[in-house]
Short mmCIF file of C-alpha atoms in Angstrom, two decimals:
data_model
loop_
_atom_site.label_atom_id
_atom_site.label_comp_id
_atom_site.label_asym_id
_atom_site.label_seq_id
_atom_site.Cartn_x
_atom_site.Cartn_y
_atom_site.Cartn_z
CA MET A 1 -42.30 115.52 -52.91
CA GLN A 2 -43.26 111.80 -54.16
CA VAL A 3 -41.10 110.23 -56.69
CA ASP A 4 -42.72 107.95 -59.49
CA LEU A 5 -40.32 104.72 -58.98
CA ARG A 6 -41.99 103.44 -62.03
CA GLU A 7 -40.74 106.35 -64.13
CA SER A 8 -37.97 105.35 -66.31
CA TRP A 9 -34.48 107.07 -66.50
CA TRP A 10 -31.29 106.84 -68.85
CA ILE A 11 -27.77 105.96 -68.15
CA ARG A 12 -26.35 107.69 -71.32
CA ASP A 13 -28.23 105.59 -74.06
CA VAL A 14 -29.68 102.72 -71.72
CA GLU A 15 -33.25 103.21 -70.66
CA ILE A 16 -33.97 101.95 -67.15
CA PRO A 17 -37.58 101.23 -66.75
CA THR A 18 -37.77 101.90 -62.91
CA ARG A 19 -35.72 103.53 -60.44
CA LEU A 20 -34.98 100.87 -58.42
CA VAL A 21 -31.61 99.08 -58.77
CA LEU A 22 -30.90 95.51 -57.53
CA ALA A 23 -27.38 95.65 -56.04
CA PRO A 24 -24.28 93.57 -57.09
CA MET A 25 -23.56 91.09 -53.88
CA ALA A 26 -20.87 88.81 -53.60
CA GLY A 27 -22.13 85.17 -53.09
CA VAL A 28 -25.81 86.32 -54.00
CA SER A 29 -26.35 87.98 -57.13
CA VAL A 30 -26.53 84.93 -59.25
CA GLN A 31 -28.36 84.87 -62.31
CA ALA A 32 -31.64 83.25 -60.64
CA PHE A 33 -31.44 86.24 -58.03
CA ARG A 34 -31.05 88.79 -60.72
CA ARG A 35 -34.05 87.45 -63.05
CA GLN A 36 -36.35 87.21 -59.81
CA GLY A 37 -35.31 90.83 -58.93
CA ARG A 38 -36.41 92.03 -62.77
CA ARG A 39 -39.92 90.21 -62.09
CA TYR A 40 -40.43 91.86 -58.80
CA GLY A 41 -39.75 95.46 -60.35
CA ALA A 42 -35.85 95.93 -60.64
CA GLY A 43 -35.21 98.33 -63.35
CA LEU A 44 -31.47 97.52 -63.29
CA VAL A 45 -29.80 94.26 -62.09
CA CYS A 46 -26.22 93.70 -61.65
CA SER A 47 -24.02 90.79 -61.35
CA GLU A 48 -21.62 90.02 -58.32
CA MET A 49 -18.19 91.45 -58.79
CA VAL A 50 -16.06 89.47 -61.19
CA SER A 51 -12.49 89.38 -60.79
CA CYS A 52 -10.60 90.89 -63.98
CA ALA A 53 -7.56 88.73 -63.15
CA GLY A 54 -9.85 85.53 -63.18
CA LEU A 55 -11.14 86.55 -66.61
CA GLU A 56 -7.59 87.31 -67.97
CA HIS A 57 -6.57 83.76 -66.90
CA ARG A 58 -9.77 82.51 -68.04
CA ASN A 59 -10.58 80.94 -64.65
CA GLU A 60 -13.75 78.67 -65.16
CA ARG A 61 -15.43 79.68 -62.21
CA THR A 62 -14.80 83.41 -62.98
CA LEU A 63 -16.01 82.89 -66.56
CA GLY A 64 -19.15 81.23 -65.19
CA TYR A 65 -20.52 84.40 -63.79
CA LEU A 66 -20.94 85.48 -67.44
CA ARG A 67 -23.98 83.65 -68.55
CA VAL A 68 -26.81 86.14 -69.47
CA ALA A 69 -30.46 85.36 -69.88
CA ARG A 70 -32.56 87.90 -72.11
CA ASP A 71 -35.01 88.57 -69.44
CA GLU A 72 -32.16 90.18 -67.56
CA HIS A 73 -31.62 93.33 -69.56
CA PRO A 74 -30.81 95.84 -68.78
CA LEU A 75 -27.91 94.19 -66.95
CA ALA A 76 -24.51 95.65 -65.28
CA ILE A 77 -21.90 93.22 -64.91
CA GLN A 78 -19.41 94.45 -62.35
CA ILE A 79 -15.81 93.99 -62.64
CA PHE A 80 -12.90 94.52 -59.93
CA GLY A 81 -9.05 94.83 -60.26
CA SER A 82 -6.17 97.35 -59.94
CA GLU A 83 -4.68 97.45 -63.49
CA PRO A 84 -5.80 99.54 -66.02
CA THR A 85 -5.03 97.36 -69.08
CA VAL A 86 -6.49 94.29 -67.39
CA MET A 87 -9.77 96.08 -66.65
CA ALA A 88 -10.01 97.25 -69.90
CA GLU A 89 -9.80 93.69 -71.39
CA ALA A 90 -12.28 92.30 -68.74
CA ALA A 91 -14.60 95.06 -69.77
CA GLN A 92 -14.49 94.14 -73.51
CA MET A 93 -15.14 90.29 -72.20
CA VAL A 94 -18.30 91.42 -70.13
CA VAL A 95 -19.79 93.23 -73.23
CA THR A 96 -19.36 90.50 -75.38
CA ALA A 97 -21.20 88.23 -72.83
CA GLY A 98 -24.31 90.50 -72.91
CA ALA A 99 -23.78 93.53 -70.50
CA ASP A 100 -25.52 96.76 -71.10
CA ILE A 101 -23.43 98.71 -68.63
CA VAL A 102 -20.02 97.88 -67.22
CA ASP A 103 -19.80 98.52 -63.49
CA ILE A 104 -16.52 98.91 -61.80
CA ASN A 105 -16.50 98.28 -58.03
CA PHE A 106 -14.63 101.12 -56.07
CA GLY A 107 -16.30 100.15 -53.01
CA CYS A 108 -15.68 96.83 -51.92
CA PRO A 109 -14.01 96.82 -48.26
CA VAL A 110 -13.21 93.13 -48.06
CA ARG A 111 -9.71 92.75 -47.07
CA LYS A 112 -8.72 90.16 -49.68
CA VAL A 113 -10.07 92.61 -52.55
CA THR A 114 -8.59 95.96 -51.03
CA LYS A 115 -5.18 94.22 -50.27
CA THR A 116 -4.67 93.82 -53.81
CA GLY A 117 -5.31 97.48 -54.63
CA ALA A 118 -8.65 96.88 -56.00
CA GLY A 119 -12.28 97.80 -54.30
CA ALA A 120 -12.39 100.55 -51.86
CA THR A 121 -8.75 101.20 -51.72
CA LEU A 122 -8.67 103.03 -55.19
CA LEU A 123 -10.48 105.84 -53.57
CA ASP A 124 -7.14 106.66 -51.70
CA ASP A 125 -5.50 106.47 -55.41
CA PRO A 126 -7.65 108.68 -57.51
CA ASP A 127 -4.92 108.69 -60.12
CA ARG A 128 -5.28 105.03 -60.63
CA ALA A 129 -9.00 105.12 -60.27
CA CYS A 130 -9.19 107.58 -63.02
CA ALA A 131 -6.79 105.44 -65.23
CA ILE A 132 -8.92 102.72 -64.64
CA VAL A 133 -12.28 104.46 -65.93
CA ASP A 134 -10.52 105.91 -68.72
CA ALA A 135 -9.17 102.57 -69.84
CA VAL A 136 -12.51 100.91 -69.47
CA ALA A 137 -14.59 103.61 -71.06
CA GLY A 138 -12.16 103.81 -74.12
CA ALA A 139 -12.35 99.80 -74.50
CA VAL A 140 -16.23 99.51 -74.76
CA ASP A 141 -19.22 101.17 -76.32
CA VAL A 142 -21.52 100.75 -73.39
CA PRO A 143 -21.90 102.83 -70.52
CA VAL A 144 -19.35 102.73 -67.65
CA SER A 145 -20.70 103.01 -64.20
CA VAL A 146 -18.78 103.07 -60.81
CA LYS A 147 -19.88 101.98 -57.25
CA MET A 148 -17.94 103.43 -54.44
CA ARG A 149 -18.00 104.23 -50.73
CA ARG A 150 -17.44 107.32 -48.97
CA GLY A 151 -13.79 106.46 -48.53
CA LEU A 152 -11.79 104.10 -46.33
CA GLU A 153 -12.03 105.71 -42.83
CA ASP A 154 -15.12 106.86 -40.99
CA GLY A 155 -15.77 110.66 -41.67
CA SER A 156 -14.15 110.23 -45.08
CA ARG A 157 -15.43 112.66 -47.75
CA ALA A 158 -13.07 111.20 -50.51
CA CYS A 159 -16.06 110.36 -52.88
CA LEU A 160 -16.89 113.99 -53.28
CA THR A 161 -13.28 114.48 -54.46
CA VAL A 162 -12.94 111.20 -56.67
CA GLY A 163 -16.48 111.52 -57.76
CA PRO A 164 -16.08 114.28 -60.30
CA GLN A 165 -12.98 113.09 -61.62
CA LEU A 166 -14.30 109.64 -62.09
CA VAL A 167 -16.87 111.37 -64.26
CA ALA A 168 -14.32 113.38 -66.07
CA ALA A 169 -12.61 110.14 -66.77
CA GLY A 170 -15.52 108.72 -68.51
CA ALA A 171 -18.20 107.51 -65.83
CA ALA A 172 -21.67 107.64 -67.18
CA THR A 173 -23.16 107.41 -63.62
CA LEU A 174 -22.00 106.80 -59.95
CA THR A 175 -23.44 104.83 -57.46
CA LEU A 176 -22.42 106.02 -53.83
CA HIS A 177 -22.92 103.92 -50.57
CA PRO A 178 -22.09 106.50 -47.91
CA ARG A 179 -20.32 104.26 -45.29
CA SER A 180 -16.83 104.03 -44.91
CA ALA A 181 -15.04 101.02 -45.80
CA ARG A 182 -13.95 100.54 -42.02
CA GLN A 183 -17.66 100.80 -41.21
CA MET A 184 -18.46 97.60 -43.63
CA TYR A 185 -22.22 97.42 -43.08
CA THR A 186 -22.47 98.78 -39.37
CA GLY A 187 -24.14 102.13 -38.64
CA GLU A 188 -26.15 104.42 -40.70
CA ALA A 189 -25.40 105.40 -44.54
CA ASP A 190 -25.02 109.10 -44.52
CA HIS A 191 -26.84 110.19 -47.44
CA SER A 192 -26.20 114.10 -46.88
CA LEU A 193 -22.92 112.94 -49.02
CA THR A 194 -25.22 111.78 -51.68
CA ALA A 195 -27.06 114.64 -51.91
CA GLU A 196 -23.82 116.84 -52.31
CA LEU A 197 -22.32 114.50 -54.76
CA VAL A 198 -25.36 114.82 -57.02
CA GLU A 199 -24.74 118.69 -56.67
CA LEU A 200 -21.24 118.06 -57.95
CA VAL A 201 -21.87 116.07 -61.11
CA ASP A 202 -23.83 115.98 -64.27
CA VAL A 203 -24.64 112.29 -64.48
CA PRO A 204 -27.22 110.12 -62.65
CA VAL A 205 -26.22 109.12 -58.87
CA ILE A 206 -27.57 106.08 -57.49
CA ALA A 207 -28.27 106.16 -53.68
CA SER A 208 -27.22 102.96 -51.99
CA GLY A 209 -27.35 101.89 -48.40
CA ASP A 210 -30.41 101.51 -45.83
CA ILE A 211 -33.20 101.22 -48.39
CA THR A 212 -35.52 98.90 -46.96
CA SER A 213 -39.02 100.48 -47.92
CA ARG A 214 -40.91 102.63 -49.97
CA GLY A 215 -40.90 105.23 -47.59
CA ARG A 216 -37.15 104.92 -47.08
CA ALA A 217 -36.70 104.81 -50.88
CA GLN A 218 -39.03 108.18 -51.32
CA ALA A 219 -37.24 110.03 -48.50
CA VAL A 220 -33.81 109.54 -49.93
CA LEU A 221 -34.81 110.29 -53.20
CA ALA A 222 -36.44 113.49 -52.05
CA ALA A 223 -33.66 114.55 -50.10
CA THR A 224 -30.73 113.81 -52.27
CA GLY A 225 -32.06 114.54 -55.88
CA ALA A 226 -30.65 110.88 -56.86
CA ALA A 227 -31.92 109.40 -59.96
CA ALA A 228 -32.49 105.86 -58.40
CA VAL A 229 -31.97 104.00 -55.17
CA MET A 230 -30.11 100.60 -54.89
CA VAL A 231 -31.36 97.65 -52.68
CA GLY A 232 -29.26 95.05 -51.45
CA ARG A 233 -29.85 93.25 -48.10
CA ALA A 234 -33.31 93.83 -48.14
CA ALA A 235 -34.03 91.90 -51.22
CA GLN A 236 -32.15 88.85 -49.86
CA GLY A 237 -34.92 86.06 -49.88
CA ASN A 238 -37.39 88.88 -50.08
CA PRO A 239 -38.31 89.93 -53.52
CA TRP A 240 -41.57 91.15 -52.51
CA SER A 241 -39.62 93.98 -50.50
CA LEU A 242 -38.88 95.21 -54.37
CA ARG A 243 -42.46 95.10 -55.27
CA GLU A 244 -43.43 97.18 -52.00
CA ILE A 245 -40.71 99.92 -52.84
CA VAL A 246 -41.66 100.27 -56.52
CA ASP A 247 -45.42 99.99 -56.33
CA GLY A 248 -46.29 100.16 -52.94
CA ALA A 249 -48.00 96.52 -53.05
CA ALA A 250 -48.17 94.63 -49.85
CA ALA A 251 -44.74 93.06 -49.09
CA GLU A 252 -45.69 90.04 -46.98
CA PRO A 253 -46.17 87.23 -49.10
CA SER A 254 -48.30 83.98 -48.35
CA ARG A 255 -46.64 80.66 -47.67
CA GLU A 256 -47.33 79.45 -50.69
CA GLU A 257 -45.79 82.35 -52.59
CA VAL A 258 -42.74 81.88 -50.39
CA ALA A 259 -42.30 78.15 -51.00
CA ALA A 260 -42.83 78.50 -54.85
CA GLU A 261 -40.29 81.32 -55.26
CA LEU A 262 -37.76 79.37 -53.28
CA ILE A 263 -38.51 76.29 -55.48
CA VAL A 264 -37.92 78.21 -58.54
CA PHE A 265 -35.11 79.82 -57.26
CA VAL A 266 -33.52 76.57 -56.25
CA ARG A 267 -34.00 74.79 -59.46
CA GLU A 268 -32.56 77.97 -61.47
CA THR A 269 -29.64 77.90 -59.28
CA VAL A 270 -28.76 74.18 -59.85
CA ARG A 271 -29.07 74.75 -63.37
CA GLU A 272 -26.64 77.54 -63.32
CA LEU A 273 -24.10 76.17 -60.50
CA GLY A 274 -24.72 72.45 -60.79
CA GLU A 275 -26.14 70.25 -57.88
CA ARG A 276 -22.69 70.11 -56.07
CA ARG A 277 -22.18 73.81 -55.51
CA ALA A 278 -25.78 74.65 -55.29
CA VAL A 279 -26.40 72.48 -52.40
CA GLY A 280 -23.94 74.80 -50.41
CA PHE A 281 -24.53 77.96 -51.98
CA LEU A 282 -28.17 77.70 -51.20
CA LYS A 283 -28.18 77.14 -47.64
CA LYS A 284 -28.03 80.79 -46.60
CA PHE A 285 -31.01 81.39 -48.72
CA TYR A 286 -33.31 79.14 -46.64
CA GLY A 287 -33.03 81.36 -43.78
CA TRP A 288 -33.67 84.54 -45.80
CA TYR A 289 -36.82 83.09 -47.24
CA LEU A 290 -38.40 81.23 -44.36
CA GLY A 291 -37.45 83.80 -41.71
CA ARG A 292 -39.61 86.80 -40.69
CA GLY A 293 -42.20 84.43 -39.28
CA ARG A 294 -43.10 82.79 -42.36
CA PHE A 295 -42.34 79.37 -41.41
CA PRO A 296 -41.45 77.90 -38.25
CA LYS A 297 -37.68 78.18 -37.27
CA PRO A 298 -36.98 74.04 -37.07
CA PHE A 299 -38.11 74.16 -40.76
CA LYS A 300 -35.20 75.79 -42.06
CA GLN A 301 -32.67 73.75 -40.20
CA GLU A 302 -34.47 70.86 -41.66
CA LEU A 303 -33.73 72.03 -45.20
CA VAL A 304 -30.08 72.89 -44.30
CA GLN A 305 -29.53 69.27 -43.53
CA LEU A 306 -30.99 67.67 -46.49
CA GLU A 307 -28.36 66.23 -48.87
CA SER A 308 -30.11 67.01 -52.26
CA THR A 309 -32.04 70.08 -53.78
CA ASP A 310 -34.69 67.39 -54.85
CA ASP A 311 -35.10 66.76 -51.28
CA VAL A 312 -35.63 70.26 -50.41
CA VAL A 313 -38.14 70.91 -53.11
CA THR A 314 -39.97 67.79 -51.81
CA ARG A 315 -40.30 69.18 -48.21
CA LEU A 316 -41.31 72.56 -49.29
CA LEU A 317 -44.22 71.13 -51.54
CA ALA A 318 -45.26 69.06 -48.46
CA ALA A 319 -45.16 71.99 -46.37
CA ALA A 320 -47.21 74.11 -48.90
CA PRO A 321 -48.83 71.71 -51.44
CA ARG A 322 -50.56 74.77 -53.17
CA ALA A 323 -47.38 76.14 -54.15
CA ALA A 324 -47.21 73.61 -57.12
CA GLN A 325 -49.47 75.48 -59.16
CA LEU A 326 -47.55 78.79 -58.55
CA VAL A 327 -44.15 76.99 -59.64
CA GLU A 328 -45.76 75.67 -62.60
CA ARG A 329 -46.95 79.39 -63.66
CA LEU A 330 -43.59 80.90 -62.54
CA GLU A 331 -41.31 78.44 -64.68
CA ALA A 332 -43.71 78.61 -67.55
CA GLU A 333 -42.65 82.19 -67.88
CA LEU A 334 -38.91 81.94 -67.74
CA PRO A 335 -37.23 81.99 -71.08
CA ASP A 336 -35.53 79.06 -72.68
CA PRO A 337 -32.16 78.61 -71.39
CA ALA A 338 -30.82 78.36 -75.01
CA ASP A 339 -31.28 82.04 -75.11
CA GLU A 340 -28.41 82.83 -73.04
CA ILE A 341 -25.39 84.02 -74.83
CA LEU A 342 -22.47 81.64 -74.75
CA LEU A 343 -18.83 82.89 -75.17
CA ASP A 344 -16.72 80.87 -77.63
CA SER A 345 -13.92 81.26 -75.30
CA MET A 346 -15.74 79.78 -72.13
CA PRO A 347 -15.46 76.22 -71.11
CA ILE A 348 -18.48 74.03 -72.18
CA SER A 349 -18.52 72.37 -68.86
CA ILE A 350 -19.98 75.71 -67.31
CA TYR A 351 -23.01 75.54 -69.45
CA GLY A 352 -23.63 71.78 -68.54
CA GLY A 353 -24.04 72.74 -64.81
CA GLY A 354 -20.08 72.19 -63.66
#
């Protein structure tokens, strides 16, 4: 059975216009990435995970994750931590920043997160996990979602025990990435677990893991009964994959389209992070955009070695001169940065590109 990926669905009182969700990814899901995802068909976009401890201590870089543009909605801002009270306070901050949904991370497998008792570790501590969800749901008026893995160890079925408990505690939707924390991103996502979770809960379930094409998205939705699919790594430097999944449109862009999207992404990232941070942050994206045979391999190395983003843009336009018109059109469609919500408690330097 074919699922209409353009059909809207609901997370409580928030309407999601397509059945594709752009995943929260650390070091990737900056505002420029999210806005691009919305343009290419993502019905819901998510911030990278935000430390509740960083918000509690008003860390300037952490607060910088809470800039929200009007073309991002609906937007989920993801928070992580292990203390219910601190997580509840962080949830209130992200809602003030403009989040339509507060997403809680119970899935991160990275050691520096799990060693603090946060992320995937909480799947082995269901009482604390439920206390966090209960505290967050009680602190905000927007829906609360939870992203989780199958469990810590290979073969774990913890998600099927903890998931219904999280819903009872106040989660309005669950996202399951059915790999273990130990697996990281190796092996295959076991979506038979996703199907079991769908049967156990009465809230929408989002299927995450190995969604790389329209055919795969359709197969997972049909087999699991999930409300939507979440796309992560497949969208890195490749927003056209989102359009292919949602609409079935040809996924391979022209060289001019690639250059234009990368130029806009570079400029938007500089506006968000500032030139100094953006230079290093963007280097991984050059390989993602320019790979897949789109540009000669040495070209990516050339861009990585350039000292400024202006030099990168100049070189891209020299390689694809007709991209200039596409850039002009894309930038004309972007909303005014002045429309972003600014929190009074945020350091002003964040919004000056610092």
